[in-house]
Backbone as a chain_set.jsonl record, in Angstrom:
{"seq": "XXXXXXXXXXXXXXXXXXXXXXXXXXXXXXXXXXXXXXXXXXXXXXXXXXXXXXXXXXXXXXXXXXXXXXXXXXXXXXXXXXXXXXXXXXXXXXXXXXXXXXXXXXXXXXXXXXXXXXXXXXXXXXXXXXXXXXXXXXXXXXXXXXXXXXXXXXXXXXXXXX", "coords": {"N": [[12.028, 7.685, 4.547], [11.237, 7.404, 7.33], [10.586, 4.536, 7.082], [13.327, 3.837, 7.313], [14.415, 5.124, 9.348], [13.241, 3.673, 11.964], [13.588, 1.29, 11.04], [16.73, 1.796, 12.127], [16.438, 2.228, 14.452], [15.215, 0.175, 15.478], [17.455, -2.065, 15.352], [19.673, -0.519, 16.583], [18.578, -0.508, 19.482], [18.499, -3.08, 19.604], [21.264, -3.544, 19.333], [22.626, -2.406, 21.722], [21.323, -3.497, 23.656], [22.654, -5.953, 23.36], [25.406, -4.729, 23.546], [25.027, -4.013, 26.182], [24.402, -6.432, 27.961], [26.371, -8.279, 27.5], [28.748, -6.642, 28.295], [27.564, -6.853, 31.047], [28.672, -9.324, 31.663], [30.778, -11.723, 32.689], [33.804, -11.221, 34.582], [33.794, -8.732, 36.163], [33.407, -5.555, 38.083], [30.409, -4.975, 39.888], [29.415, -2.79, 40.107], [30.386, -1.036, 37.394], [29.24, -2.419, 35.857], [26.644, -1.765, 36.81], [26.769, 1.156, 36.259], [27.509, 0.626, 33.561], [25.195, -0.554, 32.476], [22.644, 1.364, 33.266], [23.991, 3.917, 31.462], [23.354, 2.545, 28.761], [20.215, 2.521, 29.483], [19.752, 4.914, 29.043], [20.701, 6.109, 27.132], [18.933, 4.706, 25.091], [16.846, 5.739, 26.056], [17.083, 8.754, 25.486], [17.397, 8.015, 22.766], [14.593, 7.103, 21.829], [13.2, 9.178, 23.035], [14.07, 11.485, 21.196], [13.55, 10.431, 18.697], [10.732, 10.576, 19.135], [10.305, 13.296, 19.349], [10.8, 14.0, 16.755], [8.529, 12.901, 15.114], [6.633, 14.502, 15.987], [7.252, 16.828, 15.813], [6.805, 16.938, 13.039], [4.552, 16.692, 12.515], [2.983, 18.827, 13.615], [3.262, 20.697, 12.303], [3.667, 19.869, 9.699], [0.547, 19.823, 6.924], [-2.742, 18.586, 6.876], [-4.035, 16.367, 4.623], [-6.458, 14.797, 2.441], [-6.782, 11.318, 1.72], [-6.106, 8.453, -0.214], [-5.639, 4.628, 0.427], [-3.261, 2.364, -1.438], [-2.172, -0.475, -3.434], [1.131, -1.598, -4.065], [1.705, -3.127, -5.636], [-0.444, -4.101, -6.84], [-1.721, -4.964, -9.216], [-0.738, -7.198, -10.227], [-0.397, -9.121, -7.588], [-2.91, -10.702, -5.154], [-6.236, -9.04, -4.46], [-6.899, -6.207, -2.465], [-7.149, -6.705, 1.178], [-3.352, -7.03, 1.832], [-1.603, -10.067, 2.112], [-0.025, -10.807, 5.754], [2.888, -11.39, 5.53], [3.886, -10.306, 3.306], [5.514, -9.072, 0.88], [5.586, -6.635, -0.772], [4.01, -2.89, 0.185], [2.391, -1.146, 1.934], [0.792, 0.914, -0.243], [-0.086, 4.536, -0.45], [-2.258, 7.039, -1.88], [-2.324, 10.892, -2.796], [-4.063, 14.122, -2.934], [-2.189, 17.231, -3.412], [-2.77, 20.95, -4.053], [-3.64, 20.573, -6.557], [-2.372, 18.698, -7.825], [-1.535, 14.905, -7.955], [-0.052, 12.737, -6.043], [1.683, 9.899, -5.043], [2.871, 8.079, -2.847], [4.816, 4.71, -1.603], [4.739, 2.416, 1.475], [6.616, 0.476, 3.039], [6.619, -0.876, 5.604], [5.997, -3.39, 7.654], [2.78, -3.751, 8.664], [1.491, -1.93, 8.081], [-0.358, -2.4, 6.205], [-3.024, -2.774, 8.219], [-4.455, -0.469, 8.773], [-4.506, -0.155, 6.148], [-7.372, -0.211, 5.357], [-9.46, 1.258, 5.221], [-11.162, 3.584, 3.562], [-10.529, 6.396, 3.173], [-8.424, 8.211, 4.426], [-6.724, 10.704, 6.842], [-4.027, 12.091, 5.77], [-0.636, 13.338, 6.359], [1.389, 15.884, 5.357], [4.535, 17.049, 3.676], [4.528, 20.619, 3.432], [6.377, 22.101, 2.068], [7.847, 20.173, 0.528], [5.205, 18.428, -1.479], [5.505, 15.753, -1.491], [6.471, 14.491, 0.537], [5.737, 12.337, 2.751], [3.864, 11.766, 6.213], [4.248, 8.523, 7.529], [1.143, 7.032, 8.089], [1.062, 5.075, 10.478], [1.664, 6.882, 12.472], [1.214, 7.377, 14.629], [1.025, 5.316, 16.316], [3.701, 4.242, 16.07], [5.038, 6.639, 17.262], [3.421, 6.413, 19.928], [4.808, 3.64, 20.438], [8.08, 4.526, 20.473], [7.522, 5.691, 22.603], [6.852, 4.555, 24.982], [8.669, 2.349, 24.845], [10.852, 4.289, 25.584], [10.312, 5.325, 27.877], [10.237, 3.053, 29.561], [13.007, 2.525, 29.278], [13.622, 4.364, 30.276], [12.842, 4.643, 33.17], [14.45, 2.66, 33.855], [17.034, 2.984, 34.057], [16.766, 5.202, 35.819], [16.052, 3.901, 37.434], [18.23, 2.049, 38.44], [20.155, 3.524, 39.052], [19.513, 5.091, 41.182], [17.778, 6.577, 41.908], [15.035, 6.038, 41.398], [13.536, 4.172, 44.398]], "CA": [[12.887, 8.095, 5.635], [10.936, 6.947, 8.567], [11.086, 3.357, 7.572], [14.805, 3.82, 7.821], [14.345, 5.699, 10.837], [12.43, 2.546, 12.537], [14.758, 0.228, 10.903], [17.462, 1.865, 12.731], [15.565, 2.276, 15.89], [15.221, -1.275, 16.189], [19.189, -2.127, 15.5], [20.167, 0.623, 17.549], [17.835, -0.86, 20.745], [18.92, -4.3, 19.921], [22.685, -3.669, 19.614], [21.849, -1.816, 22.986], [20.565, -4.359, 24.757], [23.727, -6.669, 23.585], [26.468, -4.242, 24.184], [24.679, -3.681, 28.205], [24.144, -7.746, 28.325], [27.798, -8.825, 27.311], [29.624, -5.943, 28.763], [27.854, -6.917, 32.165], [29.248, -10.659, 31.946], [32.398, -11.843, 32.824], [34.957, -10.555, 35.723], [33.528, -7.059, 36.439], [32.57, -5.047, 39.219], [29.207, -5.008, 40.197], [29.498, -0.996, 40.254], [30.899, -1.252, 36.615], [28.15, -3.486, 35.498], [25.448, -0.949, 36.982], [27.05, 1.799, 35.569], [27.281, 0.606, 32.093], [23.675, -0.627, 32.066], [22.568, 2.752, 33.545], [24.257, 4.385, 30.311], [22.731, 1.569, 27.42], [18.884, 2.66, 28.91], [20.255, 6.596, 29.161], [21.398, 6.37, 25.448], [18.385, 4.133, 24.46], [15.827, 6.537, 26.728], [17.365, 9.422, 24.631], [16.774, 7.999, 21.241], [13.064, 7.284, 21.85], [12.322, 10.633, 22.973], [14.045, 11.84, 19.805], [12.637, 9.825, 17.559], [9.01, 10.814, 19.396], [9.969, 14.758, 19.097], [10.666, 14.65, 15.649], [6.931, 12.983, 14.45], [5.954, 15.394, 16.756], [7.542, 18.008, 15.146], [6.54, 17.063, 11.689], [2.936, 16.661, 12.237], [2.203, 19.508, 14.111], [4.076, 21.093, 11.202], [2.537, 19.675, 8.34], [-0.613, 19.571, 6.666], [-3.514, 17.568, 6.39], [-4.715, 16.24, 3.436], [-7.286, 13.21, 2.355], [-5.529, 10.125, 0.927], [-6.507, 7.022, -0.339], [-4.674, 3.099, 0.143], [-3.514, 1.051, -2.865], [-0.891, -1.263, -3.204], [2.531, -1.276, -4.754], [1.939, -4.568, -6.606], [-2.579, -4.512, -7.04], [-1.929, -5.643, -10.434], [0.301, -8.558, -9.921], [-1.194, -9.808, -6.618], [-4.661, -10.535, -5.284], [-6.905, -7.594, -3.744], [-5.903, -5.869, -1.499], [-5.355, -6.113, 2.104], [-1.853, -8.059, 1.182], [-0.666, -10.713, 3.763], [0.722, -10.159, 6.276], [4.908, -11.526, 5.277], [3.757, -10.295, 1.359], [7.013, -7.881, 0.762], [4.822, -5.239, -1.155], [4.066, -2.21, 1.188], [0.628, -0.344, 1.396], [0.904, 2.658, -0.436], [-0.665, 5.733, -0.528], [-1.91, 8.322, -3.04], [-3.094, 12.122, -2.256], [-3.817, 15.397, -4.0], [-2.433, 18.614, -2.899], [-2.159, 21.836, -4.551], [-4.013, 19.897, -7.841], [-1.319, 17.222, -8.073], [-1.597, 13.981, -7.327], [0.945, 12.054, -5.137], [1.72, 8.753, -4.298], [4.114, 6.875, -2.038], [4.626, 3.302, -0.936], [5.392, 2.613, 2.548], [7.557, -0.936, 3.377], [6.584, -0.996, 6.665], [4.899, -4.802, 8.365], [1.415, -3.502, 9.581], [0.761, -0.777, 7.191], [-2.148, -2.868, 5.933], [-3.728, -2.971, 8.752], [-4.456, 0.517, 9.003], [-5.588, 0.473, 4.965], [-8.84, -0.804, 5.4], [-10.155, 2.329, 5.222], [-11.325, 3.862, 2.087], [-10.19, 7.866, 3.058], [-7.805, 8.952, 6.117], [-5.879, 12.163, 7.084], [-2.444, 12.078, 5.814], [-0.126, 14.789, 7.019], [2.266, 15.984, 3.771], [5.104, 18.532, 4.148], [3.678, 22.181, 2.594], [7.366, 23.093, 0.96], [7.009, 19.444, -0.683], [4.302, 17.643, -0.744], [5.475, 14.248, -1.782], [6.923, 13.684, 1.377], [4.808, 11.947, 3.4], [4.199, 11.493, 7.466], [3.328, 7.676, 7.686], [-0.149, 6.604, 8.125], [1.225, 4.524, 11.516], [2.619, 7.459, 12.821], [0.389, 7.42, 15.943], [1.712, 4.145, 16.27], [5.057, 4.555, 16.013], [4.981, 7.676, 18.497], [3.584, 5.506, 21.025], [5.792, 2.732, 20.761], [8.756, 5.156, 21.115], [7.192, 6.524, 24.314], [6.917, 3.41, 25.676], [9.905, 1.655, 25.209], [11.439, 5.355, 26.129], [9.696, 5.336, 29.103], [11.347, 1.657, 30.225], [14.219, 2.475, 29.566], [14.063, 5.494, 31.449], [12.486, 4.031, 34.423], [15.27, 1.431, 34.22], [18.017, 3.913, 34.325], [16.686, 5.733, 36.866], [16.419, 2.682, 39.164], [19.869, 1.614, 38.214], [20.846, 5.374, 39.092], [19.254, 4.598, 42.528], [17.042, 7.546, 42.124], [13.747, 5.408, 42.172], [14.067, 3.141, 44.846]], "C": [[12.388, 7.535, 6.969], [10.883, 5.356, 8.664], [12.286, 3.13, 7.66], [15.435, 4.487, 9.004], [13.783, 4.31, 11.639], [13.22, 1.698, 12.449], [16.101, 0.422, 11.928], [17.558, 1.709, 14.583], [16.021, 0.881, 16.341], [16.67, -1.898, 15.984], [19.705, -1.753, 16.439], [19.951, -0.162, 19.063], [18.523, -2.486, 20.822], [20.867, -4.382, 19.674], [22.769, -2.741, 20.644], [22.193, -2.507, 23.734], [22.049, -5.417, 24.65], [24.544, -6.186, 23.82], [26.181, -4.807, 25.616], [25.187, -5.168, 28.287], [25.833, -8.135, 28.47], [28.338, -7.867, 27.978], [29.487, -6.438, 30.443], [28.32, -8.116, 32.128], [30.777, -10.611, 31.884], [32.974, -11.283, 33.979], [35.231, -9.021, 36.082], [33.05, -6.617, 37.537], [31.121, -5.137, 39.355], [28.834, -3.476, 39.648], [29.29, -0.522, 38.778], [29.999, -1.478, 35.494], [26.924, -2.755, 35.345], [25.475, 0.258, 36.351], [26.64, 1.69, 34.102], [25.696, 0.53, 31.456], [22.757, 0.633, 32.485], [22.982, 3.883, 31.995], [23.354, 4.066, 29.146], [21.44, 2.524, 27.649], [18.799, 3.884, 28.983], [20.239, 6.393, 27.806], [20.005, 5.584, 24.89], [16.658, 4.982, 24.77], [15.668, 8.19, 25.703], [17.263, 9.485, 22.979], [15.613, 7.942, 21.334], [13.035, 8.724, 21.814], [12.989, 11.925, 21.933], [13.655, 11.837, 18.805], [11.018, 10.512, 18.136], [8.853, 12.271, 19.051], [9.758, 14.9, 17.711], [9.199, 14.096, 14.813], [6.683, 13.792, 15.126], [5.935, 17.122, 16.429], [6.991, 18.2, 13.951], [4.986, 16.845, 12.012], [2.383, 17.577, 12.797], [2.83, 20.626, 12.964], [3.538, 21.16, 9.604], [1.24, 19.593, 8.126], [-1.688, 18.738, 6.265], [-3.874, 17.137, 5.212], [-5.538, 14.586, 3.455], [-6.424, 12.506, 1.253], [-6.172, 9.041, 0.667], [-5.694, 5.987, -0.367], [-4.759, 2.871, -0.876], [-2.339, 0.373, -2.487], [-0.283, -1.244, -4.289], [2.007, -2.102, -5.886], [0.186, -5.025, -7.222], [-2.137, -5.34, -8.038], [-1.482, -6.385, -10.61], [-0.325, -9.202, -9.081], [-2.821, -9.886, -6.705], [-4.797, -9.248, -4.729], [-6.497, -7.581, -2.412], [-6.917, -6.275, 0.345], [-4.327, -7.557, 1.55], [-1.906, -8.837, 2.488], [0.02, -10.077, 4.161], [2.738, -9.754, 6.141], [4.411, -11.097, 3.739], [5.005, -8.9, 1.757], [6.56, -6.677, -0.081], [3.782, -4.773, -0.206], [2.44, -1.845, 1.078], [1.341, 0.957, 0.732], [-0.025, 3.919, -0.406], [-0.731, 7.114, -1.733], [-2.903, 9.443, -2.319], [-3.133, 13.082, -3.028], [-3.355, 16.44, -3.108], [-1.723, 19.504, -3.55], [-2.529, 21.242, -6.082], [-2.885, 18.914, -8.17], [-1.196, 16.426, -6.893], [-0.395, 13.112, -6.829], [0.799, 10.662, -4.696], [2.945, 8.098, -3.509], [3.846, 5.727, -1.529], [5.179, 3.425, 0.634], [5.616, 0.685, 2.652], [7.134, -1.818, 4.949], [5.646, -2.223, 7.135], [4.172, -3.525, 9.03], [1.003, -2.501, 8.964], [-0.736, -1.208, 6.427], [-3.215, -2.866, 6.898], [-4.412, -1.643, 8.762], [-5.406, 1.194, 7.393], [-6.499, 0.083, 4.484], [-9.79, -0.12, 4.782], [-10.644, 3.001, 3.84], [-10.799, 5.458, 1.543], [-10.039, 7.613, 4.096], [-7.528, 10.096, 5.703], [-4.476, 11.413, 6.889], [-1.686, 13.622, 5.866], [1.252, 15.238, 5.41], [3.275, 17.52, 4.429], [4.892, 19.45, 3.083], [4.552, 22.286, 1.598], [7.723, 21.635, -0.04], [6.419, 18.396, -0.89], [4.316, 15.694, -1.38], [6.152, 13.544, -0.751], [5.78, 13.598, 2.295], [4.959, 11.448, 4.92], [3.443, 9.734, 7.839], [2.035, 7.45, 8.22], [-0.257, 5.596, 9.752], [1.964, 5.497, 12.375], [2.491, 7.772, 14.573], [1.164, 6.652, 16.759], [2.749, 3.667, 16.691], [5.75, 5.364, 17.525], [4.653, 6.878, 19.657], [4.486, 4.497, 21.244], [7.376, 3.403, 21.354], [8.652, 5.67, 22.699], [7.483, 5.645, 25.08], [8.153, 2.974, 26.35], [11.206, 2.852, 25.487], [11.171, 5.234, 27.098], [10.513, 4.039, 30.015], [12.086, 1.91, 30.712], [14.507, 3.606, 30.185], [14.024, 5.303, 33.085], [13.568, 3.207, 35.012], [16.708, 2.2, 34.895], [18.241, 4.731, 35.418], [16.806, 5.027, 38.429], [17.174, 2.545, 38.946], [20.819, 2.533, 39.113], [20.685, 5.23, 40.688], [18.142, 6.155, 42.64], [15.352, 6.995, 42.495], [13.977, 4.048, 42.985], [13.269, 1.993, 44.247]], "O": [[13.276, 7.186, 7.746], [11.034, 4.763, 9.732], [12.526, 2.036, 8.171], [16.574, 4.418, 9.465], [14.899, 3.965, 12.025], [13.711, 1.181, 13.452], [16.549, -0.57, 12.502], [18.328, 1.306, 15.454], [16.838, 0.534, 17.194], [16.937, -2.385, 17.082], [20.243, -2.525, 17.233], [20.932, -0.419, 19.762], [18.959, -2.991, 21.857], [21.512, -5.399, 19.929], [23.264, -1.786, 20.044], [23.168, -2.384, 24.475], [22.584, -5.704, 25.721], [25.161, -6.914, 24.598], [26.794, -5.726, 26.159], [26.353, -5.296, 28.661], [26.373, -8.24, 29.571], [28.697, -8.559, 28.931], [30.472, -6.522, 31.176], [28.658, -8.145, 33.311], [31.614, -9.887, 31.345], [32.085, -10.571, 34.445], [36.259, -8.359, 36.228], [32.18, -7.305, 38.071], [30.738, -5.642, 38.3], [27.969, -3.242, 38.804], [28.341, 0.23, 38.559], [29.998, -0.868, 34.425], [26.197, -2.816, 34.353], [24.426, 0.645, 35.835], [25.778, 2.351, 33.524], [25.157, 1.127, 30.524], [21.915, 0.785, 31.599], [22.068, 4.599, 31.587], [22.693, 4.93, 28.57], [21.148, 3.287, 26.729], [17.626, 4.258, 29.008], [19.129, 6.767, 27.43], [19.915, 6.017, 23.741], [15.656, 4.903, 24.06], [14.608, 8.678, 25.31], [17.124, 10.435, 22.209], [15.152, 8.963, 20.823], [12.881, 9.396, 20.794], [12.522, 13.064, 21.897], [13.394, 12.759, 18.032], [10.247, 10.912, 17.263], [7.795, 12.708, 18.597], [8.875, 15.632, 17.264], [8.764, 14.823, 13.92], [5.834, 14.235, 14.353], [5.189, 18.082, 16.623], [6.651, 19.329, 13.599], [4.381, 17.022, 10.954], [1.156, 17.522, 12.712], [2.446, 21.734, 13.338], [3.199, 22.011, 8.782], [0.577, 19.274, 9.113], [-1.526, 18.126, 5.209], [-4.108, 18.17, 4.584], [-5.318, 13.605, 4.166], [-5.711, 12.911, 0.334], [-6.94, 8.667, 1.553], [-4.796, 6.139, -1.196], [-5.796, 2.968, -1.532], [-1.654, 0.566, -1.482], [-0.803, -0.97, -5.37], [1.93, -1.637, -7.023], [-0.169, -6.023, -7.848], [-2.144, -6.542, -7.774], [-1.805, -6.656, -11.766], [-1.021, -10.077, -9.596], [-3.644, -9.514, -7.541], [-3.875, -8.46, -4.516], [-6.024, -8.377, -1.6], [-7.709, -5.337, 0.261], [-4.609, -8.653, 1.067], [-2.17, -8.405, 3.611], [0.648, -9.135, 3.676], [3.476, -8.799, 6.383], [4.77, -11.952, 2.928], [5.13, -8.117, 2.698], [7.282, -5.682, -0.022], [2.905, -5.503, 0.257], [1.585, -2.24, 0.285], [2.198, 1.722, 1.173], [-1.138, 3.437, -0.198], [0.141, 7.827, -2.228], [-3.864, 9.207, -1.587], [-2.292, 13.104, -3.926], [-3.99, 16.635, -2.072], [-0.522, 19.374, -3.784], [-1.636, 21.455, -6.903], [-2.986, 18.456, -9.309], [-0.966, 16.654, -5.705], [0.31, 12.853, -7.804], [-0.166, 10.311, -4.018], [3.937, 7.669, -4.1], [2.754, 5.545, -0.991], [5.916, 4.345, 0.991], [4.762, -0.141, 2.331], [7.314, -2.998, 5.247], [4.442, -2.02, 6.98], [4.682, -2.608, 9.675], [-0.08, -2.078, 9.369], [-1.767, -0.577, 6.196], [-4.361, -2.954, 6.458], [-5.583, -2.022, 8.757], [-6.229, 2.094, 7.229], [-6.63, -0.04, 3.267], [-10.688, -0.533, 4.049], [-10.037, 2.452, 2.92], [-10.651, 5.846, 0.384], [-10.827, 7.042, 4.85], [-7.843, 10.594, 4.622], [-3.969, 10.506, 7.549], [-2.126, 14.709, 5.492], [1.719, 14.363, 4.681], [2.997, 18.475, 5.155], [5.056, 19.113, 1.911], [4.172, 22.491, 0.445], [7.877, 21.824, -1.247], [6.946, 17.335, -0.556], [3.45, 14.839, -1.565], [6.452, 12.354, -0.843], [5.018, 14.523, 2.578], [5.963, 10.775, 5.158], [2.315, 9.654, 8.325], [2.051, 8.029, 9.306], [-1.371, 5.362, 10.221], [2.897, 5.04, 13.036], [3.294, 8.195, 15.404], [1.846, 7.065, 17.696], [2.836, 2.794, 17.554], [6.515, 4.972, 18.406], [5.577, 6.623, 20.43], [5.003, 4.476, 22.361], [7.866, 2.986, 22.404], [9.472, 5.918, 23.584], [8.365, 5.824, 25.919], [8.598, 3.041, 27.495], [12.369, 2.463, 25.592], [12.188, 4.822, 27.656], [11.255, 4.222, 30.98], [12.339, 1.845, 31.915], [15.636, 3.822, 30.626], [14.83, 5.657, 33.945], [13.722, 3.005, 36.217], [17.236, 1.964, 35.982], [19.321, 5.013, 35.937], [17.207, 5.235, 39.574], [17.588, 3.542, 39.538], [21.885, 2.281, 39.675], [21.689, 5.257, 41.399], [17.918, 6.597, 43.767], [14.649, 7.346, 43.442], [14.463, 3.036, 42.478], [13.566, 0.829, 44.515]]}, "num_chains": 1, "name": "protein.A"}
């Protein structure tokens, strides 16, 4: 779910950015122009800090547990970490509650992160095979960020920061 959350993210931001772009070209007011782009980083300021509440929600929510990396494909490929364009994900296995769990995650840069030999992975209590990515830190910041922009942007647009 969250790499289809991310996936969308980034669609969302980049059919965004081309609505604002094309809508301001062409035989429009100026006013019109400021307006609309004022809206795009309103509506694009608003998904970040959605997307940032809800890891925010789920990890202060769920529970820790220790986890170990493997990969989708070990036994097919070489050892692990995978390249970087290799199309098999890092995955992850964990115990909780005496059963063991694993999920893959799809996500570019998840290797970087499974270096490690034991992290904290966050698992939801009611069931624990869903899992809070391992980049979730990550993630959360990047939302902030490019929330933050586009808020800043909006607001100057708005004429509120001069």
């Amino acid at each position: 779910m969250d790499n289809a959350l991310l996936a969308l993210y980034v669609w969302f931001s980049l059919a965004l950015l081309f609505t604002g772009c094309v809508g301001s070209m062409g035989d429009v007011p100026a006013r019109v122009s400021e307006l609309r782009m004022t809206l795009v980083f309103a509506l694009h300021a608003a998904l970040s800090l959605g997307l940032s509440a809800h890891i925010v929600w789920r990890r202060l929510r769920w529970v820790p547990v220790e986890g170990e990396p493997i990969v989708a494909s070990q036994e097919a490929g070489p050892p692990y970490p995978p390249h970087i364009y290799r199309s098999s994900g890092c995955g992850w296995r964990w115990t909780y509650g005496g059963v063991t769990y694993t999920a893959e995650d799809y996500t570019p840069g998840d290797y970087l992160f499974a270096w490690e030999e034991r992290t904290t992975l966050w698992v939801d209590p009611r069931d624990p095979s869903r899992l809070l990515p391992s980049t979730w830190g990550l993630r959360l910041f990047s939302y902030l960020i490019f929330g933050g922009v586009s808020a800043y942007f909006a607001l100057r647009l708005w004429g509120v920061i001069p």
